Coordinates of N, CA, C and O in Angstrom, one line a residue:
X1 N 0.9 -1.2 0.0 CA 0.0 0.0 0.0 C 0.9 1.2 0.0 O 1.9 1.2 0.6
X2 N 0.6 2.1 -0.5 CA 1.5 3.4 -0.9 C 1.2 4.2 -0.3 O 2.2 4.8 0.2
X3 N -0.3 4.8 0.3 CA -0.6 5.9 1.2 C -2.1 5.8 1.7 O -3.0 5.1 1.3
X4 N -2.1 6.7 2.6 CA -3.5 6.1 3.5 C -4.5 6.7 2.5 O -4.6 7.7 1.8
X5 N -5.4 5.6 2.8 CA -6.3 5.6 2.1 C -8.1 6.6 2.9 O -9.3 6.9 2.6
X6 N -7.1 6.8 4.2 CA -8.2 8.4 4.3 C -7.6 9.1 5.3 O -7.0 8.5 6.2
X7 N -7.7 10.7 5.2 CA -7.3 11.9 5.5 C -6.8 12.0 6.8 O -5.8 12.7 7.0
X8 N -7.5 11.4 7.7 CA -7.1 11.3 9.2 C -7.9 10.1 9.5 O -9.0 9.9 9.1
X9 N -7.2 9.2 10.6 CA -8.0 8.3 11.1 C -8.1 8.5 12.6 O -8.9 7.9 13.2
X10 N -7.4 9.2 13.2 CA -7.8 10.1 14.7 C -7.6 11.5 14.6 O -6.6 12.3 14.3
X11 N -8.9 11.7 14.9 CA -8.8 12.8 14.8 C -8.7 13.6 15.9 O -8.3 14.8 15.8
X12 N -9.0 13.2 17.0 CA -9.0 13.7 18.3 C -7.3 13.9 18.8 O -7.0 14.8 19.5
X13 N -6.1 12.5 18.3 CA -5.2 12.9 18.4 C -4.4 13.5 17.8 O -3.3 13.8 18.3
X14 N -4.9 13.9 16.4 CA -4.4 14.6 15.5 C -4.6 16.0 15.6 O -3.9 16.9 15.1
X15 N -6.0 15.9 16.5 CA -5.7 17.8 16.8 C -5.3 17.9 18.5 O -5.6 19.1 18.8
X16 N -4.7 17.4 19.3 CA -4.2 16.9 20.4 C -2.8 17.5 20.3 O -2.2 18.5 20.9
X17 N -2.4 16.7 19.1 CA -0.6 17.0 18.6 C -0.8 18.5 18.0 O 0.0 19.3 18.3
X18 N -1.6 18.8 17.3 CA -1.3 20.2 16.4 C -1.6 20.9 17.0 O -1.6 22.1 16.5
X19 N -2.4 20.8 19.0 CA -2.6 21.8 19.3 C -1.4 22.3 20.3 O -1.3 23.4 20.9
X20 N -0.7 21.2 20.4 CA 0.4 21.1 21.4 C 1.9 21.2 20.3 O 2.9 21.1 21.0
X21 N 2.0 21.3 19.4 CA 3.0 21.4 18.3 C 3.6 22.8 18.7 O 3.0 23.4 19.6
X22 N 4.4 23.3 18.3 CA 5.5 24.8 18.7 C 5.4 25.0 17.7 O 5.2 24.1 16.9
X23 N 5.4 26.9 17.2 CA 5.6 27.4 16.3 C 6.7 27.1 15.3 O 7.7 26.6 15.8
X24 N 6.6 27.3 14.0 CA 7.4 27.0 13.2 C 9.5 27.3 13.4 O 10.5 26.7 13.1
X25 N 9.2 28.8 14.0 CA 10.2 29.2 14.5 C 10.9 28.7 15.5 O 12.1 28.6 15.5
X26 N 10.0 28.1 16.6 CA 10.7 27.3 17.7 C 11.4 26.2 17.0 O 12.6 26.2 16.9
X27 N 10.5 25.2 16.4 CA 10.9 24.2 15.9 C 12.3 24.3 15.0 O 12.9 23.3 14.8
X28 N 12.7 25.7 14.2 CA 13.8 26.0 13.7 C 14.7 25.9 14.5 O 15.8 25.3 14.5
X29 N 14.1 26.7 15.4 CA 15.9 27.0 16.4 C 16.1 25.7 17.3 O 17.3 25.4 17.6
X30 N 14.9 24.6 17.8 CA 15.9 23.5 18.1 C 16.5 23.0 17.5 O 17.6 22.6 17.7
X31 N 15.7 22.9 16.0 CA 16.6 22.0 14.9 C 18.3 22.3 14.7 O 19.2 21.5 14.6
X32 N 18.2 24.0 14.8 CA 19.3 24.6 14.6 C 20.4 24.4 15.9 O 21.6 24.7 15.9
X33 N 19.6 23.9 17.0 CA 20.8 23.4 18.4 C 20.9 21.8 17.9 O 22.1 21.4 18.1
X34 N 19.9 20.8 17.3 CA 20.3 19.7 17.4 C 21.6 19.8 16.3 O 22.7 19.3 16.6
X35 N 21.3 20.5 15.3 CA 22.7 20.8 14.2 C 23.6 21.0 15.2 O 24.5 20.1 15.4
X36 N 23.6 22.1 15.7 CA 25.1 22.5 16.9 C 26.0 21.2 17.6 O 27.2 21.1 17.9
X37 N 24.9 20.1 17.7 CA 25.1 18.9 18.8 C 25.5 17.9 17.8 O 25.8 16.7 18.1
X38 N 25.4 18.6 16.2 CA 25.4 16.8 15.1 C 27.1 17.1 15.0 O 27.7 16.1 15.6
X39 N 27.7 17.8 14.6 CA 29.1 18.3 14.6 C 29.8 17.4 15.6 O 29.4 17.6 16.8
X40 N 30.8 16.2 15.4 CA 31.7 15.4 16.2 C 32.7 16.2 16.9 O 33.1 16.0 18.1
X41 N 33.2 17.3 15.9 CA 34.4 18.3 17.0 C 33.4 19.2 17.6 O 34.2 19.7 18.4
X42 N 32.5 19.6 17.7 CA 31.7 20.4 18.5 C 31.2 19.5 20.1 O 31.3 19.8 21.3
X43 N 30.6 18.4 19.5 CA 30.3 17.3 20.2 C 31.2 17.4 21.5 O 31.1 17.8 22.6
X44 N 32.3 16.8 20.8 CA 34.0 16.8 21.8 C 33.8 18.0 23.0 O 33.6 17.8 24.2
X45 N 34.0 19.2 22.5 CA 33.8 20.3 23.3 C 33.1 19.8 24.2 O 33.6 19.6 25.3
X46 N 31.8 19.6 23.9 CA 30.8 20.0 25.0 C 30.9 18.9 25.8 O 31.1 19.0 27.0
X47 N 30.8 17.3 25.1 CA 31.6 16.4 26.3 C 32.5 16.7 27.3 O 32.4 16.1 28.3
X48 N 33.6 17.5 27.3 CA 34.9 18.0 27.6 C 34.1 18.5 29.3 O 34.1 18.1 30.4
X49 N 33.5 19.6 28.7 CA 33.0 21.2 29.1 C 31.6 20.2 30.2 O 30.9 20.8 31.0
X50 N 31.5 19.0 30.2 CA 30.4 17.8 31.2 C 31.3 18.5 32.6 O 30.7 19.3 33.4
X51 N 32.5 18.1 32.8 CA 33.3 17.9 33.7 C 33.8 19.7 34.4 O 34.6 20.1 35.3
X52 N 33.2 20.1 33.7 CA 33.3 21.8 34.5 C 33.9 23.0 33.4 O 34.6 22.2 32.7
X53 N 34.1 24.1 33.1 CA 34.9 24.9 33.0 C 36.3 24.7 32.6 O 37.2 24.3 33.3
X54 N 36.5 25.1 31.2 CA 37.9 25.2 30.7 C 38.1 26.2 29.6 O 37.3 26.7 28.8
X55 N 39.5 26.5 29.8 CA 39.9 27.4 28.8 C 39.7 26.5 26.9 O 39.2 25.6 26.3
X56 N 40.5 27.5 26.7 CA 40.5 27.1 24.8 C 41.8 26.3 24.7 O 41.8 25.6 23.7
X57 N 42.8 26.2 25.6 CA 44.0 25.4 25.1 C 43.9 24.4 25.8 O 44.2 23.5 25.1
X58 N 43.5 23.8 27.0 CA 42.6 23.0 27.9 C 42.1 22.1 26.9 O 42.6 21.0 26.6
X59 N 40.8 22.9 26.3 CA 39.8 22.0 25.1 C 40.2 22.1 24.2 O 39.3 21.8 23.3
X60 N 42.0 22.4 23.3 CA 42.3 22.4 22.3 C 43.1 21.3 22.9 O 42.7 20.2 22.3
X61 N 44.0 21.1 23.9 CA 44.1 19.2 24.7 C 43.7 18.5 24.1 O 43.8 18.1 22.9
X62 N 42.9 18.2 25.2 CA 41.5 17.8 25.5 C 41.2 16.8 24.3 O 41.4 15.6 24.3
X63 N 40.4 17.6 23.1 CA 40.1 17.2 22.1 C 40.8 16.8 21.0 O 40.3 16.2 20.1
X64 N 42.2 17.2 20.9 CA 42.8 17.1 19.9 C 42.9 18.0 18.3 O 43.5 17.9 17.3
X65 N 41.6 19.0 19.1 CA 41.5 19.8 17.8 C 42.7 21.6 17.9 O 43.2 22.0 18.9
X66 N 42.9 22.0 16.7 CA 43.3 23.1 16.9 C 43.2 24.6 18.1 O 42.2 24.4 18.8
X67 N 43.8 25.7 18.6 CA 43.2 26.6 19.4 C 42.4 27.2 18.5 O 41.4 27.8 18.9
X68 N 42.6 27.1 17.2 CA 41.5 28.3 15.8 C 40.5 27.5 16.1 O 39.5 27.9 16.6
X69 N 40.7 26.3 15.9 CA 39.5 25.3 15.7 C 38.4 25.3 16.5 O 37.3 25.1 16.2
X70 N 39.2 25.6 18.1 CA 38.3 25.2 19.2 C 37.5 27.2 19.1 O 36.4 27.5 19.3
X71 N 38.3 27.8 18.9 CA 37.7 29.0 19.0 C 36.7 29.4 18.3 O 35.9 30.2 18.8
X72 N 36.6 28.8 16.8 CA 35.4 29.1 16.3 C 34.7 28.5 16.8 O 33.7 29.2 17.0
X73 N 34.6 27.2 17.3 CA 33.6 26.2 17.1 C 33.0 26.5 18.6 O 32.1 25.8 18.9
X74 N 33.6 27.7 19.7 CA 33.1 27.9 21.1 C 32.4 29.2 20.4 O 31.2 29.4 20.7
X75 N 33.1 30.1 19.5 CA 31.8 31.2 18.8 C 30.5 30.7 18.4 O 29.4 31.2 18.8
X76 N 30.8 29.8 17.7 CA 29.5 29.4 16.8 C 28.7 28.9 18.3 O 27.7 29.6 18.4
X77 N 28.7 28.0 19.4 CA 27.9 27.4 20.6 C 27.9 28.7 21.4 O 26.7 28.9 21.9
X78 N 28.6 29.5 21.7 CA 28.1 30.7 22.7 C 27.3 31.8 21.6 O 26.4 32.5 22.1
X79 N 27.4 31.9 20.6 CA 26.0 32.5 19.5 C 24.7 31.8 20.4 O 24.0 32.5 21.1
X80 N 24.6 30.6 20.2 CA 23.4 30.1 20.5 C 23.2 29.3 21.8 O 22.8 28.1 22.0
X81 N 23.6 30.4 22.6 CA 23.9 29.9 23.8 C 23.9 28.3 24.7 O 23.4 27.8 25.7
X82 N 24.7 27.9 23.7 CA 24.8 26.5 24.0 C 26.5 26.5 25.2 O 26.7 25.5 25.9
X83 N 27.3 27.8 25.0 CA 28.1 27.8 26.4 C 27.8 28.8 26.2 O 27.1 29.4 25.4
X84 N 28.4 29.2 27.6 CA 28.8 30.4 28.1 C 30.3 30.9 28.7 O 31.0 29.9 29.0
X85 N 30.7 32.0 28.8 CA 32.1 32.6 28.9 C 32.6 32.8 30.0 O 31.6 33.2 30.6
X86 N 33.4 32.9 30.8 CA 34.3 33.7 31.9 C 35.3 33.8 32.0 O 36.1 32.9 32.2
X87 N 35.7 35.5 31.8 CA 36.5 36.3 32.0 C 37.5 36.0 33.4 O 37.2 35.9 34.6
X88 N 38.8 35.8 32.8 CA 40.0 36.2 34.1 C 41.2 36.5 33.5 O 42.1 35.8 33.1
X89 N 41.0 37.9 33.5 CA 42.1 38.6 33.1 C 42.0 38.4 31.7 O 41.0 38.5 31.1
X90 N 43.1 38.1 31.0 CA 43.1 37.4 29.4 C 42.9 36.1 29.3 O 43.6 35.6 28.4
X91 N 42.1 35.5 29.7 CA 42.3 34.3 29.5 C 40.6 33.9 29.6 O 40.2 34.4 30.6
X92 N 39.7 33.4 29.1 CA 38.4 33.3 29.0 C 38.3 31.9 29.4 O 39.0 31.2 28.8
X93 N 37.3 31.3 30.4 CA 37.2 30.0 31.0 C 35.6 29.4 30.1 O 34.8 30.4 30.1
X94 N 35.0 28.4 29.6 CA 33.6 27.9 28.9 C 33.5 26.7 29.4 O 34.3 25.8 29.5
X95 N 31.9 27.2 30.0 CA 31.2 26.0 30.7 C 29.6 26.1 29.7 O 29.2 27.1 29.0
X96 N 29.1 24.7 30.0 CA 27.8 24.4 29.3 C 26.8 25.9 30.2 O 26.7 26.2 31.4
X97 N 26.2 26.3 29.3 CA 25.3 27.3 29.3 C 24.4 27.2 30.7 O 24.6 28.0 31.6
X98 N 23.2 25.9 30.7 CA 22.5 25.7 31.3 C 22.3 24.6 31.4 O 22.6 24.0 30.4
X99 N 21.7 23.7 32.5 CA 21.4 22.2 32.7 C 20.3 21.6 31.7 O 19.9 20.6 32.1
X100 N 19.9 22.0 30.7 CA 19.4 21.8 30.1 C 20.4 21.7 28.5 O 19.9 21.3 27.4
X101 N 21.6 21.9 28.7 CA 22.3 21.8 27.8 C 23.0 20.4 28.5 O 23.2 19.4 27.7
X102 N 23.3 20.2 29.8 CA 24.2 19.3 30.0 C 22.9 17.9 29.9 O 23.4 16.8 29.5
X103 N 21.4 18.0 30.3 CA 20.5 17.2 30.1 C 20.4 16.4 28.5 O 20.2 15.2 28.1
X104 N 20.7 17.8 27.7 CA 20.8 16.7 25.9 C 21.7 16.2 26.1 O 21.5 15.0 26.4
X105 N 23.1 16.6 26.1 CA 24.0 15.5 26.3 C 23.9 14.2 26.7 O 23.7 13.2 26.0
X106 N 24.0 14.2 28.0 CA 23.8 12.6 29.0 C 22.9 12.2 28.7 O 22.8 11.1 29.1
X107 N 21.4 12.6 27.7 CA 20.0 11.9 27.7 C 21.2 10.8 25.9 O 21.3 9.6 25.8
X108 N 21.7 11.8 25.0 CA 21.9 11.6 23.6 C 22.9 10.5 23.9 O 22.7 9.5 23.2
X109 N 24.2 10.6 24.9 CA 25.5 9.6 25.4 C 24.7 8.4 25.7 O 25.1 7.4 25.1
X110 N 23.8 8.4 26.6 CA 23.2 7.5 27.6 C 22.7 6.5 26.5 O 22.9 5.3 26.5
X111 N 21.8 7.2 25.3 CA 20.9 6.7 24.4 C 22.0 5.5 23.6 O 22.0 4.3 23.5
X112 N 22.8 6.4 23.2 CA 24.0 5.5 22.1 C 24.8 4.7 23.2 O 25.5 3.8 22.8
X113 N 24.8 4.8 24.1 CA 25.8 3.8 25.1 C 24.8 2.3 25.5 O 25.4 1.2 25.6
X114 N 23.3 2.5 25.5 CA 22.6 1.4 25.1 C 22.1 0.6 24.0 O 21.4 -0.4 24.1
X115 N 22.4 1.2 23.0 CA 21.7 1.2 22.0 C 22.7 0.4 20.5 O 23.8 0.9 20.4
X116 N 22.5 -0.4 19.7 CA 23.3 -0.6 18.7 C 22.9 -0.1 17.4 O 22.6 -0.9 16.5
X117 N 22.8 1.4 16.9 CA 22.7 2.1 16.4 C 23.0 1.4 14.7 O 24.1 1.1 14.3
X118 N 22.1 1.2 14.1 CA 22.2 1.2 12.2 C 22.3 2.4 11.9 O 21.7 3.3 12.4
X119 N 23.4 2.5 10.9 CA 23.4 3.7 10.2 C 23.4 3.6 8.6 O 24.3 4.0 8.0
X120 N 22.2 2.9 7.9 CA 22.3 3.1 6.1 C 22.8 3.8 5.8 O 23.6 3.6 4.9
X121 N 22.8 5.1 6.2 CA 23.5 6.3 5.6 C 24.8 6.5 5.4 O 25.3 7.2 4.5
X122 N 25.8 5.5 6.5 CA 26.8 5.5 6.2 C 27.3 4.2 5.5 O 28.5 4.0 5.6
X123 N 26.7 3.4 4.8 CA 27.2 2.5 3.9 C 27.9 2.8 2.7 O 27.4 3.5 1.8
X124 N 28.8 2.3 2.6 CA 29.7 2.6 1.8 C 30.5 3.9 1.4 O 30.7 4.6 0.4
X125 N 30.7 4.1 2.6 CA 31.4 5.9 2.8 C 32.7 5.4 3.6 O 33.4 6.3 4.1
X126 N 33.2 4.0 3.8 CA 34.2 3.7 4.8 C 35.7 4.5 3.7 O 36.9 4.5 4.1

């Protein structure tokens, strides 16, 4: 069978969901944090940044990635406040924004740490 063969078949939960659905815009900007969280050297960062508070050479360690590297990629997450900054003297310290940032994390780690994940998408990309 190719497609339903009628328009809605609950209708009570169908207007349940659309009455409870988020504006179009909301739904952009999480989309636009879950993008922030798809990024594997971004990812790194914020795993890092679980354990408290670090500088850019710390999470340039850390991760193995560049100081340029780690610097953009802390611009692009403090834009959308996914960290946040602190000032000491010259030296700028980045922790996860809000517990709701450290919650996607551990819910997203926790998921793939149980889970044996298929990925079609990645077939034949080795």
């Amino acid at each position: 069978m190719d497609g339903c063969t009628v328009k809605v078949v609950d209708a009570d939960r169908v207007a349940a969901v659309h009455e409870r659905m988020p504006p179009a815009e909301d739904l952009t900007d999480t989309a636009d944090v879950f993008g922030l969280l798809a990024d594997p050297n971004r990812l790194r960062l914020l795993v890092a940044l679980l354990d408290g508070e670090l500088c850019v050479c710390d999470l340039a360690a850390v991760t193995g990635q560049s100081e340029s590297a780690v610097s953009h990629a802390l611009r692009l997450l403090r834009a959308h406040r996914i960290v946040a900054a602190r000032r000491a003297g010259r030296m700028a310290y980045y922790r996860l924004e809000d517990p709701h940032v450290r919650m996607l994390l551990d819910l997203a780690l926790a998921h793939t740490e149980h889970t044996d994940a298929l990925h079609p998408e990645r077939e034949g990309t080795t």
